[in-house]
Amino acid sequence: MSHILTINAGSSSLKYALYEAAAQPRVVARGKVGRIGGAARLQPEGGEDIGLPEGTDHGGALVAVLEALETSHPEARIEVVGHRIVHGGPDHAAPIVLTDTVLTELEGYCPYAPLHQPHNLAGVRAAMAAFPEARQVACFDTAFHRGHPFVNDTFALPRAYYEKGVRRYGFHGLSYDYIAGEIARRAPGLSRVVVAHLGNGASMCALRDGASVASTMGFSALDGLPMGTRSGQLDPGVVLYLMDQEGMSAEEISDLLYKESGLKGMSGISNDMRELEASDHPHAAEAIDYFTFRIRRELGALAAVLGGLDGVVFCGGIGENSAMIRGRVCDGMAWLGIALDTEANAANAPVISTGAVRVMVIPTDEEIVIARAALALS
Ligand code: ADP
C-alpha cells in the first residue's frame, strides 16, 4: 500500500509521521528525533528510544527514521513526503509541489526566518536524497494567513518595505487550518472565533467563518504573545537601545529574543509551563501572570477585530492541558460572554463553557494537515 511521510524539521528536532494514503489518511507511526547536532535520539511513539551517533545531522536523523520504519512497517511504500515549511513568502497561499526551482525560491526566505527555514529546507534536501522518486510537497505555516486584509498585513513603514516583503505573515498556520476544520465539524455555523495556540511557541488567530483575518504573530515568529523562550511583542526602541547602549550585535539580540526571553527569561527557572506551575518562586508566578495577561489583552483585541465573539479555542501543549491557564485567561471575561464550566475545564473537556461564547479545547494535529495536502497534490 502507498504511504505518506510527513516531516517537521526544526533546529534540533525532526518530527515524523507515517500515514496510509487513503481518502482519510490513517496514521500508522509517528515519533521524533531530538537533540540533532548533539546527543541525538530517535524517539518512536510507543517504542524504545534509540541513541544515534554524536553529531547526527538532519540527513542522518532521517536515515535513522527510515531504518526504524523499515523494521516496524516493512510493507510501507513511501510515495509522497509532506514537509512543514515555516515561510512561504508573500505569494504562497497553498501547499505546493517542491522542485529545485521552488527550493531555490524558498531559500530566499531564509533571512525572514533564519532560525527555522534553513532547518526545514535541510529536511527537504535529506528527504529528496532518501526518496528521489517520491513527490515532495511543501506546506507553509504562513499560507493560512495570506488572505489577511491589508491593515493586518502591513506595518506603518515606507511603502518600499512592504513591497520588499516586510509584512505581517503570521505563523502556526497548519495548526489553525486543522482547528478551523474541527470547528466546522464540531460546531458548524460558529462564525467569530479566536484560537489560542499555546505551546512552546504561542500565538492567537482570529477566524471569521473559518478564514484567518488576523494573527498575533507578525513578520517573524517573535511577535505577539510571550513564549517559552521568545519575548513576544516588544517595543522596537528596545532593540535600538540594545544595539546603541549595550553594544549588542544582531546575533546577540537574536539569541536574547529567541532563546533567552519569554517564560524562561522572566522566571529565570524554565521555559516549561509545567515547571512554572509547580514552582512557588515569585518570578515563576510573575511569568505566568504576564503570559495570561497578554493572552487576555490579545483576546480583547481580536474580538474587536471580529466585531464580537462566538467561540474561543485552546490548543497546543499548554492550551490543551493547563486548566489553570485557561481558567486565568477566561476569568472575569463575562463582559465578552465567556463563562467557564469549572469541572469541564478541570477535565480538559472538549467544551468547557456555560456562557454565550462556546469555549473549546481541541487537540491540534499539524501532521494530518500536511498529510492531507500532500495527498491532494499527488
Ligand atoms: P511545541 O510548540 O514545542 O510543539 P507543545 O505544544 O508541545 O510545544 O507545548 C509545550 C508546552 O506545553 C510546555 O510549556 C509544557 O510545559 C506545556 N504543557 C504540556 N502539558 C502540560 C500540562 N499538563 N500542564 C501545563 N502545561 C503543560
mmCIF file of C-alpha atoms and ligand atoms in Angstrom:
data_model
loop_
_atom_site.group_PDB
_atom_site.id
_atom_site.type_symbol
_atom_site.label_atom_id
_atom_site.label_comp_id
_atom_site.label_asym_id
_atom_site.label_seq_id
_atom_site.Cartn_x
_atom_site.Cartn_y
_atom_site.Cartn_z
ATOM 1 C CA MET A 1 0.000 0.000 0.000
ATOM 2 C CA SER A 2 1.117 3.561 -0.738
ATOM 3 C CA HIS A 3 2.165 5.717 2.215
ATOM 4 C CA ILE A 4 2.740 9.380 3.049
ATOM 5 C CA LEU A 5 5.583 10.512 5.284
ATOM 6 C CA THR A 6 5.319 13.905 6.975
ATOM 7 C CA ILE A 7 8.421 15.722 8.164
ATOM 8 C CA ASN A 8 8.610 18.672 10.515
ATOM 9 C CA ALA A 9 12.294 19.601 10.776
ATOM 10 C CA GLY A 10 13.182 22.130 13.467
ATOM 11 C CA SER A 11 16.542 23.437 14.637
ATOM 12 C CA SER A 12 17.326 20.441 16.831
ATOM 13 C CA SER A 13 14.451 18.060 16.178
ATOM 14 C CA LEU A 14 12.792 16.203 13.327
ATOM 15 C CA LYS A 15 9.212 15.070 13.910
ATOM 16 C CA TYR A 16 7.771 12.474 11.550
ATOM 17 C CA ALA A 17 4.551 10.625 10.931
ATOM 18 C CA LEU A 18 3.700 7.811 8.535
ATOM 19 C CA TYR A 19 0.202 7.592 7.038
ATOM 20 C CA GLU A 20 -1.596 5.141 4.809
ATOM 21 C CA ALA A 21 -2.555 7.042 1.681
ATOM 22 C CA ALA A 22 -6.329 6.512 1.983
ATOM 23 C CA ALA A 23 -9.053 9.102 1.306
ATOM 24 C CA GLN A 24 -8.818 9.796 5.051
ATOM 25 C CA PRO A 25 -5.085 9.249 5.714
ATOM 26 C CA ARG A 26 -4.609 6.948 8.713
ATOM 27 C CA VAL A 27 -1.544 7.405 10.910
ATOM 28 C CA VAL A 28 0.422 4.177 11.421
ATOM 29 C CA ALA A 29 3.581 5.511 13.098
ATOM 30 C CA ARG A 30 4.929 8.732 14.497
ATOM 31 C CA GLY A 31 7.818 9.997 16.563
ATOM 32 C CA LYS A 32 10.743 12.347 16.581
ATOM 33 C CA VAL A 33 14.485 12.644 16.596
ATOM 34 C CA GLY A 34 15.563 15.052 19.332
ATOM 35 C CA ARG A 35 18.851 16.840 20.063
ATOM 36 C CA ILE A 36 20.047 16.819 16.460
ATOM 37 C CA GLY A 37 23.595 18.170 16.345
ATOM 38 C CA GLY A 38 24.305 16.819 19.835
ATOM 39 C CA ALA A 39 23.435 13.550 21.554
ATOM 40 C CA ALA A 40 20.662 12.787 19.048
ATOM 41 C CA ARG A 41 17.957 10.279 19.994
ATOM 42 C CA LEU A 42 15.261 8.632 17.930
ATOM 43 C CA GLN A 43 12.030 8.511 19.941
ATOM 44 C CA PRO A 44 9.326 6.480 18.171
ATOM 45 C CA GLU A 45 5.928 6.917 19.835
ATOM 46 C CA GLY A 46 5.146 3.778 21.846
ATOM 47 C CA GLY A 47 8.619 2.347 21.190
ATOM 48 C CA GLU A 48 12.075 2.330 22.729
ATOM 49 C CA ASP A 49 14.387 5.358 22.419
ATOM 50 C CA ILE A 50 17.438 4.738 20.250
ATOM 51 C CA GLY A 51 20.674 6.712 20.717
ATOM 52 C CA LEU A 52 22.196 7.997 17.441
ATOM 53 C CA PRO A 53 25.861 8.819 16.779
ATOM 54 C CA GLU A 54 27.091 12.122 18.293
ATOM 55 C CA GLY A 55 26.729 14.991 15.820
ATOM 56 C CA THR A 56 23.980 13.340 13.723
ATOM 57 C CA ASP A 57 22.598 15.982 11.332
ATOM 58 C CA HIS A 58 19.137 16.218 9.698
ATOM 59 C CA GLY A 59 20.182 13.824 6.917
ATOM 60 C CA GLY A 60 21.428 11.268 9.438
ATOM 61 C CA ALA A 61 18.280 11.722 11.522
ATOM 62 C CA LEU A 62 16.079 10.987 8.514
ATOM 63 C CA VAL A 63 18.111 7.883 7.625
ATOM 64 C CA ALA A 64 17.633 6.643 11.218
ATOM 65 C CA VAL A 65 13.867 7.273 10.969
ATOM 66 C CA LEU A 66 13.679 5.353 7.687
ATOM 67 C CA GLU A 67 15.623 2.410 9.079
ATOM 68 C CA ALA A 68 13.295 2.273 12.080
ATOM 69 C CA LEU A 69 10.216 2.460 9.809
ATOM 70 C CA GLU A 70 11.580 -0.274 7.529
ATOM 71 C CA THR A 71 11.807 -2.549 10.555
ATOM 72 C CA SER A 72 8.456 -1.623 12.115
ATOM 73 C CA HIS A 73 6.483 -1.204 8.849
ATOM 74 C CA PRO A 74 8.231 -3.212 6.122
ATOM 75 C CA GLU A 75 5.087 -3.001 3.954
ATOM 76 C CA ALA A 76 5.273 0.825 3.719
ATOM 77 C CA ARG A 77 5.880 2.278 0.245
ATOM 78 C CA ILE A 78 6.553 5.990 0.717
ATOM 79 C CA GLU A 79 5.428 7.752 -2.459
ATOM 80 C CA VAL A 80 4.736 11.201 -1.063
ATOM 81 C CA VAL A 81 6.640 13.259 1.506
ATOM 82 C CA GLY A 82 4.953 16.317 3.030
ATOM 83 C CA HIS A 83 7.101 18.967 4.698
ATOM 84 C CA ARG A 84 6.252 21.672 7.199
ATOM 85 C CA ILE A 85 7.953 24.832 5.935
ATOM 86 C CA VAL A 86 7.748 27.858 8.160
ATOM 87 C CA HIS A 87 7.896 30.531 5.453
ATOM 88 C CA GLY A 88 6.269 30.670 2.046
ATOM 89 C CA GLY A 89 6.828 34.397 1.476
ATOM 90 C CA PRO A 90 4.133 36.770 0.250
ATOM 91 C CA ASP A 91 2.774 34.648 -2.589
ATOM 92 C CA HIS A 92 2.232 31.071 -1.380
ATOM 93 C CA ALA A 93 -1.281 30.785 -0.001
ATOM 94 C CA ALA A 94 -1.458 26.999 -0.514
ATOM 95 C CA PRO A 95 0.774 23.911 -0.425
ATOM 96 C CA ILE A 96 2.999 23.378 -3.442
ATOM 97 C CA VAL A 97 4.990 20.550 -5.041
ATOM 98 C CA LEU A 98 8.702 21.022 -4.357
ATOM 99 C CA THR A 99 11.045 21.273 -7.308
ATOM 100 C CA ASP A 100 14.611 22.596 -7.497
ATOM 101 C CA THR A 101 13.206 25.962 -8.641
ATOM 102 C CA VAL A 102 10.774 26.163 -5.704
ATOM 103 C CA LEU A 103 13.532 25.130 -3.306
ATOM 104 C CA THR A 104 15.737 27.960 -4.579
ATOM 105 C CA GLU A 105 12.854 30.415 -4.122
ATOM 106 C CA LEU A 106 12.248 29.174 -0.561
ATOM 107 C CA GLU A 107 15.941 29.539 0.253
ATOM 108 C CA GLY A 108 15.397 33.229 -0.498
ATOM 109 C CA TYR A 109 13.104 33.394 2.557
ATOM 110 C CA CYS A 110 15.799 32.167 4.979
ATOM 111 C CA PRO A 111 16.576 35.765 6.067
ATOM 112 C CA TYR A 112 12.879 36.107 7.081
ATOM 113 C CA ALA A 113 13.051 33.056 9.387
ATOM 114 C CA PRO A 114 16.757 32.365 9.963
ATOM 115 C CA LEU A 115 16.198 30.044 12.908
ATOM 116 C CA HIS A 116 13.611 27.838 11.206
ATOM 117 C CA GLN A 117 13.663 27.969 7.402
ATOM 118 C CA PRO A 118 17.213 26.605 6.878
ATOM 119 C CA HIS A 119 16.389 23.569 9.050
ATOM 120 C CA ASN A 120 13.095 22.981 7.242
ATOM 121 C CA LEU A 121 14.931 23.052 3.911
ATOM 122 C CA ALA A 122 17.661 20.750 5.253
ATOM 123 C CA GLY A 123 14.833 18.279 5.948
ATOM 124 C CA VAL A 124 13.604 18.668 2.348
ATOM 125 C CA ARG A 125 17.072 18.036 0.935
ATOM 126 C CA ALA A 126 17.554 14.989 3.126
ATOM 127 C CA ALA A 127 14.174 13.606 2.001
ATOM 128 C CA MET A 128 14.920 14.312 -1.678
ATOM 129 C CA ALA A 129 18.158 12.343 -1.315
ATOM 130 C CA ALA A 130 16.418 9.479 0.506
ATOM 131 C CA PHE A 131 13.374 9.363 -1.825
ATOM 132 C CA PRO A 132 14.457 10.584 -5.261
ATOM 133 C CA GLU A 133 11.287 9.078 -6.790
ATOM 134 C CA ALA A 134 8.781 10.419 -4.255
ATOM 135 C CA ARG A 135 6.724 13.576 -4.679
ATOM 136 C CA GLN A 136 7.768 16.197 -2.136
ATOM 137 C CA VAL A 137 5.188 18.739 -1.027
ATOM 138 C CA ALA A 138 5.733 21.947 0.980
ATOM 139 C CA CYS A 139 3.068 23.067 3.464
ATOM 140 C CA PHE A 140 3.643 26.582 4.760
ATOM 141 C CA ASP A 141 2.965 27.961 8.225
ATOM 142 C CA THR A 142 2.320 31.341 6.622
ATOM 143 C CA ALA A 143 -0.108 30.198 3.890
ATOM 144 C CA PHE A 144 -3.277 30.134 6.025
ATOM 145 C CA HIS A 145 -2.872 33.849 6.823
ATOM 146 C CA ARG A 146 -2.181 35.164 3.323
ATOM 147 C CA GLY A 147 -5.780 36.350 2.909
ATOM 148 C CA HIS A 148 -5.460 38.964 5.684
ATOM 149 C CA PRO A 149 -6.808 42.385 4.851
ATOM 150 C CA PHE A 150 -4.093 44.986 4.147
ATOM 151 C CA VAL A 151 -4.347 46.567 7.608
ATOM 152 C CA ASN A 152 -3.377 43.241 9.175
ATOM 153 C CA ASP A 153 -0.712 42.531 6.567
ATOM 154 C CA THR A 154 1.336 45.708 6.800
ATOM 155 C CA PHE A 155 3.486 47.796 9.142
ATOM 156 C CA ALA A 156 3.459 51.597 9.110
ATOM 157 C CA LEU A 157 6.811 51.757 7.324
ATOM 158 C CA PRO A 158 7.555 53.431 3.988
ATOM 159 C CA ARG A 159 5.800 51.507 1.238
ATOM 160 C CA ALA A 160 9.026 50.161 -0.266
ATOM 161 C CA TYR A 161 9.485 47.805 2.700
ATOM 162 C CA TYR A 162 6.062 46.240 2.140
ATOM 163 C CA GLU A 163 6.968 45.654 -1.494
ATOM 164 C CA LYS A 164 10.233 44.026 -0.354
ATOM 165 C CA GLY A 165 8.257 41.574 1.755
ATOM 166 C CA VAL A 166 8.377 43.212 5.187
ATOM 167 C CA ARG A 167 4.819 42.203 6.098
ATOM 168 C CA ARG A 168 2.826 40.617 8.882
ATOM 169 C CA TYR A 169 2.855 36.970 7.815
ATOM 170 C CA GLY A 170 1.537 35.158 10.883
ATOM 171 C CA PHE A 171 2.565 31.578 11.699
ATOM 172 C CA HIS A 172 1.172 28.313 13.160
ATOM 173 C CA GLY A 173 -0.997 28.226 10.023
ATOM 174 C CA LEU A 174 -1.112 24.420 9.804
ATOM 175 C CA SER A 175 -2.448 24.248 13.343
ATOM 176 C CA TYR A 176 -5.084 26.929 12.660
ATOM 177 C CA ASP A 177 -6.070 25.189 9.427
ATOM 178 C CA TYR A 178 -6.700 21.980 11.379
ATOM 179 C CA ILE A 179 -8.624 23.801 14.113
ATOM 180 C CA ALA A 180 -10.776 25.648 11.556
ATOM 181 C CA GLY A 181 -11.749 22.253 10.098
ATOM 182 C CA GLU A 182 -12.555 20.870 13.546
ATOM 183 C CA ILE A 183 -14.698 23.911 14.420
ATOM 184 C CA ALA A 184 -16.682 23.427 11.214
ATOM 185 C CA ARG A 185 -17.167 19.748 12.109
ATOM 186 C CA ARG A 186 -17.926 20.150 15.838
ATOM 187 C CA ALA A 187 -19.788 23.465 15.875
ATOM 188 C CA PRO A 188 -20.996 24.292 12.362
ATOM 189 C CA GLY A 189 -22.001 27.921 11.933
ATOM 190 C CA LEU A 190 -19.727 29.235 14.691
ATOM 191 C CA SER A 191 -18.570 32.392 12.909
ATOM 192 C CA ARG A 192 -16.305 34.667 15.008
ATOM 193 C CA VAL A 193 -13.700 32.555 16.781
ATOM 194 C CA VAL A 194 -10.393 33.338 18.467
ATOM 195 C CA VAL A 195 -7.964 30.414 18.571
ATOM 196 C CA ALA A 196 -5.136 30.386 21.109
ATOM 197 C CA HIS A 197 -2.331 28.028 20.086
ATOM 198 C CA LEU A 198 -0.359 27.881 23.343
ATOM 199 C CA GLY A 199 2.687 25.639 23.119
ATOM 200 C CA ASN A 200 6.373 26.333 23.436
ATOM 201 C CA GLY A 201 5.676 28.683 20.537
ATOM 202 C CA ALA A 202 2.430 30.577 21.092
ATOM 203 C CA SER A 203 0.142 32.748 19.017
ATOM 204 C CA MET A 204 -3.520 33.632 18.559
ATOM 205 C CA CYS A 205 -5.599 33.884 15.434
ATOM 206 C CA ALA A 206 -8.945 35.492 14.666
ATOM 207 C CA LEU A 207 -11.108 33.318 12.400
ATOM 208 C CA ARG A 208 -14.178 34.564 10.577
ATOM 209 C CA ASP A 209 -16.153 31.657 9.100
ATOM 210 C CA GLY A 210 -13.022 29.521 9.184
ATOM 211 C CA ALA A 211 -10.720 32.028 7.462
ATOM 212 C CA SER A 212 -7.869 33.822 9.220
ATOM 213 C CA VAL A 213 -8.328 37.588 9.438
ATOM 214 C CA ALA A 214 -5.640 38.488 11.995
ATOM 215 C CA SER A 215 -2.786 36.867 13.881
ATOM 216 C CA THR A 216 -0.727 37.987 16.867
ATOM 217 C CA MET A 217 2.440 36.936 15.052
ATOM 218 C CA GLY A 218 3.906 39.296 12.509
ATOM 219 C CA PHE A 219 6.967 39.432 10.289
ATOM 220 C CA SER A 220 8.733 36.858 12.421
ATOM 221 C CA ALA A 221 7.679 34.218 14.904
ATOM 222 C CA LEU A 222 8.765 36.625 17.679
ATOM 223 C CA ASP A 223 5.753 38.931 17.779
ATOM 224 C CA GLY A 224 2.633 38.759 19.911
ATOM 225 C CA LEU A 225 2.425 36.520 22.970
ATOM 226 C CA PRO A 226 5.419 35.746 25.181
ATOM 227 C CA MET A 227 6.527 32.137 24.568
ATOM 228 C CA GLY A 228 8.743 29.501 26.154
ATOM 229 C CA THR A 229 11.936 31.353 25.253
ATOM 230 C CA ARG A 230 10.735 34.143 22.892
ATOM 231 C CA SER A 231 9.896 37.641 24.048
ATOM 232 C CA GLY A 232 6.689 38.217 22.119
ATOM 233 C CA GLN A 233 5.662 41.817 21.375
ATOM 234 C CA LEU A 234 8.467 44.276 22.065
ATOM 235 C CA ASP A 235 8.843 47.996 21.517
ATOM 236 C CA PRO A 236 11.353 48.286 18.618
ATOM 237 C CA GLY A 237 13.003 51.007 20.701
ATOM 238 C CA VAL A 238 14.277 48.239 22.991
ATOM 239 C CA VAL A 239 16.196 46.701 20.086
ATOM 240 C CA LEU A 240 17.717 50.105 19.248
ATOM 241 C CA TYR A 241 18.698 50.537 22.893
ATOM 242 C CA LEU A 242 20.342 47.092 22.998
ATOM 243 C CA MET A 243 22.340 47.953 19.878
ATOM 244 C CA ASP A 244 23.322 51.509 20.771
ATOM 245 C CA GLN A 245 23.740 51.375 24.527
ATOM 246 C CA GLU A 246 24.574 47.744 25.240
ATOM 247 C CA GLY A 247 26.639 47.332 22.065
ATOM 248 C CA MET A 248 24.903 44.062 21.202
ATOM 249 C CA SER A 249 25.244 42.565 17.728
ATOM 250 C CA ALA A 250 22.279 41.364 15.661
ATOM 251 C CA GLU A 251 23.245 37.803 16.525
ATOM 252 C CA GLU A 252 23.352 38.514 20.259
ATOM 253 C CA ILE A 253 19.991 40.266 20.146
ATOM 254 C CA SER A 254 18.554 37.398 18.135
ATOM 255 C CA ASP A 255 19.786 34.923 20.764
ATOM 256 C CA LEU A 256 18.303 37.060 23.540
ATOM 257 C CA LEU A 257 14.886 37.429 21.901
ATOM 258 C CA TYR A 258 14.506 33.887 20.530
ATOM 259 C CA LYS A 259 16.280 31.769 23.135
ATOM 260 C CA GLU A 260 16.626 33.582 26.466
ATOM 261 C CA SER A 261 13.407 35.548 26.882
ATOM 262 C CA GLY A 262 9.731 34.693 27.389
ATOM 263 C CA LEU A 263 8.811 32.380 30.262
ATOM 264 C CA LYS A 264 12.430 31.267 30.618
ATOM 265 C CA GLY A 265 13.872 34.775 30.803
ATOM 266 C CA MET A 266 11.153 36.195 33.042
ATOM 267 C CA SER A 267 11.148 33.323 35.524
ATOM 268 C CA GLY A 268 14.861 32.532 35.432
ATOM 269 C CA ILE A 269 13.665 28.974 36.077
ATOM 270 C CA SER A 270 12.328 27.267 32.969
ATOM 271 C CA ASN A 271 10.609 27.673 29.618
ATOM 272 C CA ASP A 272 8.344 24.768 30.568
ATOM 273 C CA MET A 273 4.892 25.702 31.860
ATOM 274 C CA ARG A 274 4.612 22.526 33.952
ATOM 275 C CA GLU A 275 7.724 23.516 35.899
ATOM 276 C CA LEU A 276 6.465 27.052 36.396
ATOM 277 C CA GLU A 277 3.086 25.831 37.605
ATOM 278 C CA ALA A 278 4.872 23.568 40.113
ATOM 279 C CA SER A 279 7.218 26.302 41.343
ATOM 280 C CA ASP A 280 6.484 28.542 44.322
ATOM 281 C CA HIS A 281 9.091 31.118 43.277
ATOM 282 C CA PRO A 282 7.560 34.624 42.821
ATOM 283 C CA HIS A 283 9.294 35.009 39.439
ATOM 284 C CA ALA A 284 7.532 31.894 38.156
ATOM 285 C CA ALA A 285 4.243 33.425 39.275
ATOM 286 C CA GLU A 286 5.098 36.722 37.542
ATOM 287 C CA ALA A 287 5.974 34.949 34.287
ATOM 288 C CA ILE A 288 2.599 33.160 34.361
ATOM 289 C CA ASP A 289 0.865 36.468 35.211
ATOM 290 C CA TYR A 290 2.465 38.156 32.198
ATOM 291 C CA PHE A 291 1.649 35.205 29.907
ATOM 292 C CA THR A 292 -2.049 35.187 30.833
ATOM 293 C CA PHE A 293 -2.252 38.992 30.855
ATOM 294 C CA ARG A 294 -1.007 39.153 27.247
ATOM 295 C CA ILE A 295 -3.391 36.402 26.126
ATOM 296 C CA ARG A 296 -6.335 38.274 27.694
ATOM 297 C CA ARG A 297 -5.247 41.518 26.079
ATOM 298 C CA GLU A 298 -4.969 39.892 22.638
ATOM 299 C CA LEU A 299 -8.305 38.133 23.134
ATOM 300 C CA GLY A 300 -9.970 41.509 23.627
ATOM 301 C CA ALA A 301 -8.156 42.965 20.623
ATOM 302 C CA LEU A 302 -9.022 40.049 18.319
ATOM 303 C CA ALA A 303 -12.664 40.100 19.466
ATOM 304 C CA ALA A 304 -12.693 43.777 18.441
ATOM 305 C CA VAL A 305 -11.210 42.844 15.035
ATOM 306 C CA LEU A 306 -14.043 40.313 14.590
ATOM 307 C CA GLY A 307 -16.735 42.723 15.835
ATOM 308 C CA GLY A 308 -17.755 40.262 18.570
ATOM 309 C CA LEU A 309 -17.104 36.729 19.650
ATOM 310 C CA ASP A 310 -18.903 33.393 19.203
ATOM 311 C CA GLY A 311 -16.151 30.993 20.226
ATOM 312 C CA VAL A 312 -12.709 30.549 21.755
ATOM 313 C CA VAL A 313 -10.497 27.521 21.144
ATOM 314 C CA PHE A 314 -7.479 26.484 23.211
ATOM 315 C CA CYS A 315 -4.863 24.208 21.652
ATOM 316 C CA GLY A 316 -1.121 23.428 21.890
ATOM 317 C CA GLY A 317 0.588 21.745 24.852
ATOM 318 C CA ILE A 318 -0.452 24.446 27.343
ATOM 319 C CA GLY A 319 -3.853 25.194 25.792
ATOM 320 C CA GLU A 320 -4.824 21.511 25.719
ATOM 321 C CA ASN A 321 -3.537 20.566 29.177
ATOM 322 C CA SER A 322 -3.444 23.501 31.557
ATOM 323 C CA ALA A 323 -6.801 24.088 33.228
ATOM 324 C CA MET A 324 -5.114 26.746 35.340
ATOM 325 C CA ILE A 325 -4.015 28.852 32.342
ATOM 326 C CA ARG A 326 -7.402 28.511 30.613
ATOM 327 C CA GLY A 327 -9.115 29.477 33.877
ATOM 328 C CA ARG A 328 -6.870 32.506 34.328
ATOM 329 C CA VAL A 329 -7.433 33.637 30.732
ATOM 330 C CA CYS A 330 -11.213 33.350 30.964
ATOM 331 C CA ASP A 331 -11.609 34.743 34.475
ATOM 332 C CA GLY A 332 -13.646 37.961 34.554
ATOM 333 C CA MET A 333 -14.454 37.758 30.836
ATOM 334 C CA ALA A 334 -18.234 37.672 31.353
ATOM 335 C CA TRP A 335 -18.406 41.099 29.647
ATOM 336 C CA LEU A 336 -17.354 39.254 26.460
ATOM 337 C CA GLY A 337 -19.868 36.431 27.006
ATOM 338 C CA ILE A 338 -17.322 33.969 28.383
ATOM 339 C CA ALA A 339 -18.235 31.825 31.390
ATOM 340 C CA LEU A 340 -16.318 28.649 32.201
ATOM 341 C CA ASP A 341 -17.681 25.345 33.424
ATOM 342 C CA THR A 342 -15.100 24.702 36.149
ATOM 343 C CA GLU A 343 -15.472 20.913 36.173
ATOM 344 C CA ALA A 344 -15.338 20.593 32.403
ATOM 345 C CA ASN A 345 -12.273 22.851 32.385
ATOM 346 C CA ALA A 346 -10.532 20.746 35.032
ATOM 347 C CA ALA A 347 -11.197 17.657 32.906
ATOM 348 C CA ASN A 348 -9.809 19.222 29.656
ATOM 349 C CA ALA A 349 -13.273 18.507 28.174
ATOM 350 C CA PRO A 350 -13.979 19.371 24.516
ATOM 351 C CA VAL A 351 -16.438 22.128 25.558
ATOM 352 C CA ILE A 352 -15.633 23.998 28.776
ATOM 353 C CA SER A 353 -18.116 26.908 28.746
ATOM 354 C CA THR A 354 -21.575 27.649 30.071
ATOM 355 C CA GLY A 355 -21.895 31.181 28.615
ATOM 356 C CA ALA A 356 -22.916 32.524 25.202
ATOM 357 C CA VAL A 357 -19.391 32.109 23.859
ATOM 358 C CA ARG A 358 -18.533 28.478 23.220
ATOM 359 C CA VAL A 359 -15.094 27.757 24.690
ATOM 360 C CA MET A 360 -13.461 24.586 23.381
ATOM 361 C CA VAL A 361 -10.319 22.529 23.941
ATOM 362 C CA ILE A 362 -9.229 20.922 20.676
ATOM 363 C CA PRO A 363 -6.003 18.913 20.407
ATOM 364 C CA THR A 364 -4.294 20.219 17.301
ATOM 365 C CA ASP A 365 -2.762 17.997 14.593
ATOM 366 C CA GLU A 366 -0.433 19.728 12.158
ATOM 367 C CA GLU A 367 0.768 16.433 10.689
ATOM 368 C CA ILE A 368 -2.639 15.388 9.344
ATOM 369 C CA VAL A 369 -2.967 18.762 7.596
ATOM 370 C CA ILE A 370 0.373 18.088 5.886
ATOM 371 C CA ALA A 371 -0.619 14.506 5.014
ATOM 372 C CA ARG A 372 -3.962 15.571 3.500
ATOM 373 C CA ALA A 373 -2.346 18.374 1.500
ATOM 374 C CA ALA A 374 0.456 16.122 0.278
ATOM 375 C CA LEU A 375 -2.081 13.518 -0.813
ATOM 376 C CA ALA A 376 -4.244 16.103 -2.565
ATOM 377 C CA LEU A 377 -1.246 17.215 -4.638
ATOM 378 C CA SER A 378 -0.102 13.711 -5.583
HETATM 379 P P1 ADP B 1 5.818 22.953 20.794
HETATM 380 O O1 ADP B 1 5.479 24.377 20.472
HETATM 381 O O2 ADP B 1 7.293 22.728 21.044
HETATM 382 O O3 ADP B 1 5.168 21.924 19.875
HETATM 383 P P2 ADP B 1 3.939 21.937 22.778
HETATM 384 O O4 ADP B 1 2.703 22.290 22.015
HETATM 385 O O5 ADP B 1 4.280 20.504 22.955
HETATM 386 O O6 ADP B 1 5.201 22.729 22.263
HETATM 387 O O7 ADP B 1 3.780 22.611 24.239
HETATM 388 C C1 ADP B 1 4.792 22.544 25.185
HETATM 389 C C2 ADP B 1 4.313 23.302 26.433
HETATM 390 O O8 ADP B 1 3.110 22.675 26.925
HETATM 391 C C3 ADP B 1 5.328 23.285 27.562
HETATM 392 O O9 ADP B 1 5.423 24.570 28.155
HETATM 393 C C4 ADP B 1 4.696 22.315 28.545
HETATM 394 O O10 ADP B 1 5.066 22.594 29.863
HETATM 395 C C5 ADP B 1 3.232 22.599 28.328
HETATM 396 N N1 ADP B 1 2.401 21.533 28.897
HETATM 397 C C6 ADP B 1 2.275 20.255 28.485
HETATM 398 N N2 ADP B 1 1.469 19.569 29.330
HETATM 399 C C7 ADP B 1 1.076 20.438 30.306
HETATM 400 C C8 ADP B 1 0.256 20.355 31.465
HETATM 401 N N3 ADP B 1 -0.351 19.216 31.810
HETATM 402 N N4 ADP B 1 0.088 21.470 32.205
HETATM 403 C C9 ADP B 1 0.687 22.622 31.864
HETATM 404 N N5 ADP B 1 1.474 22.782 30.802
HETATM 405 C C10 ADP B 1 1.670 21.703 30.016
#
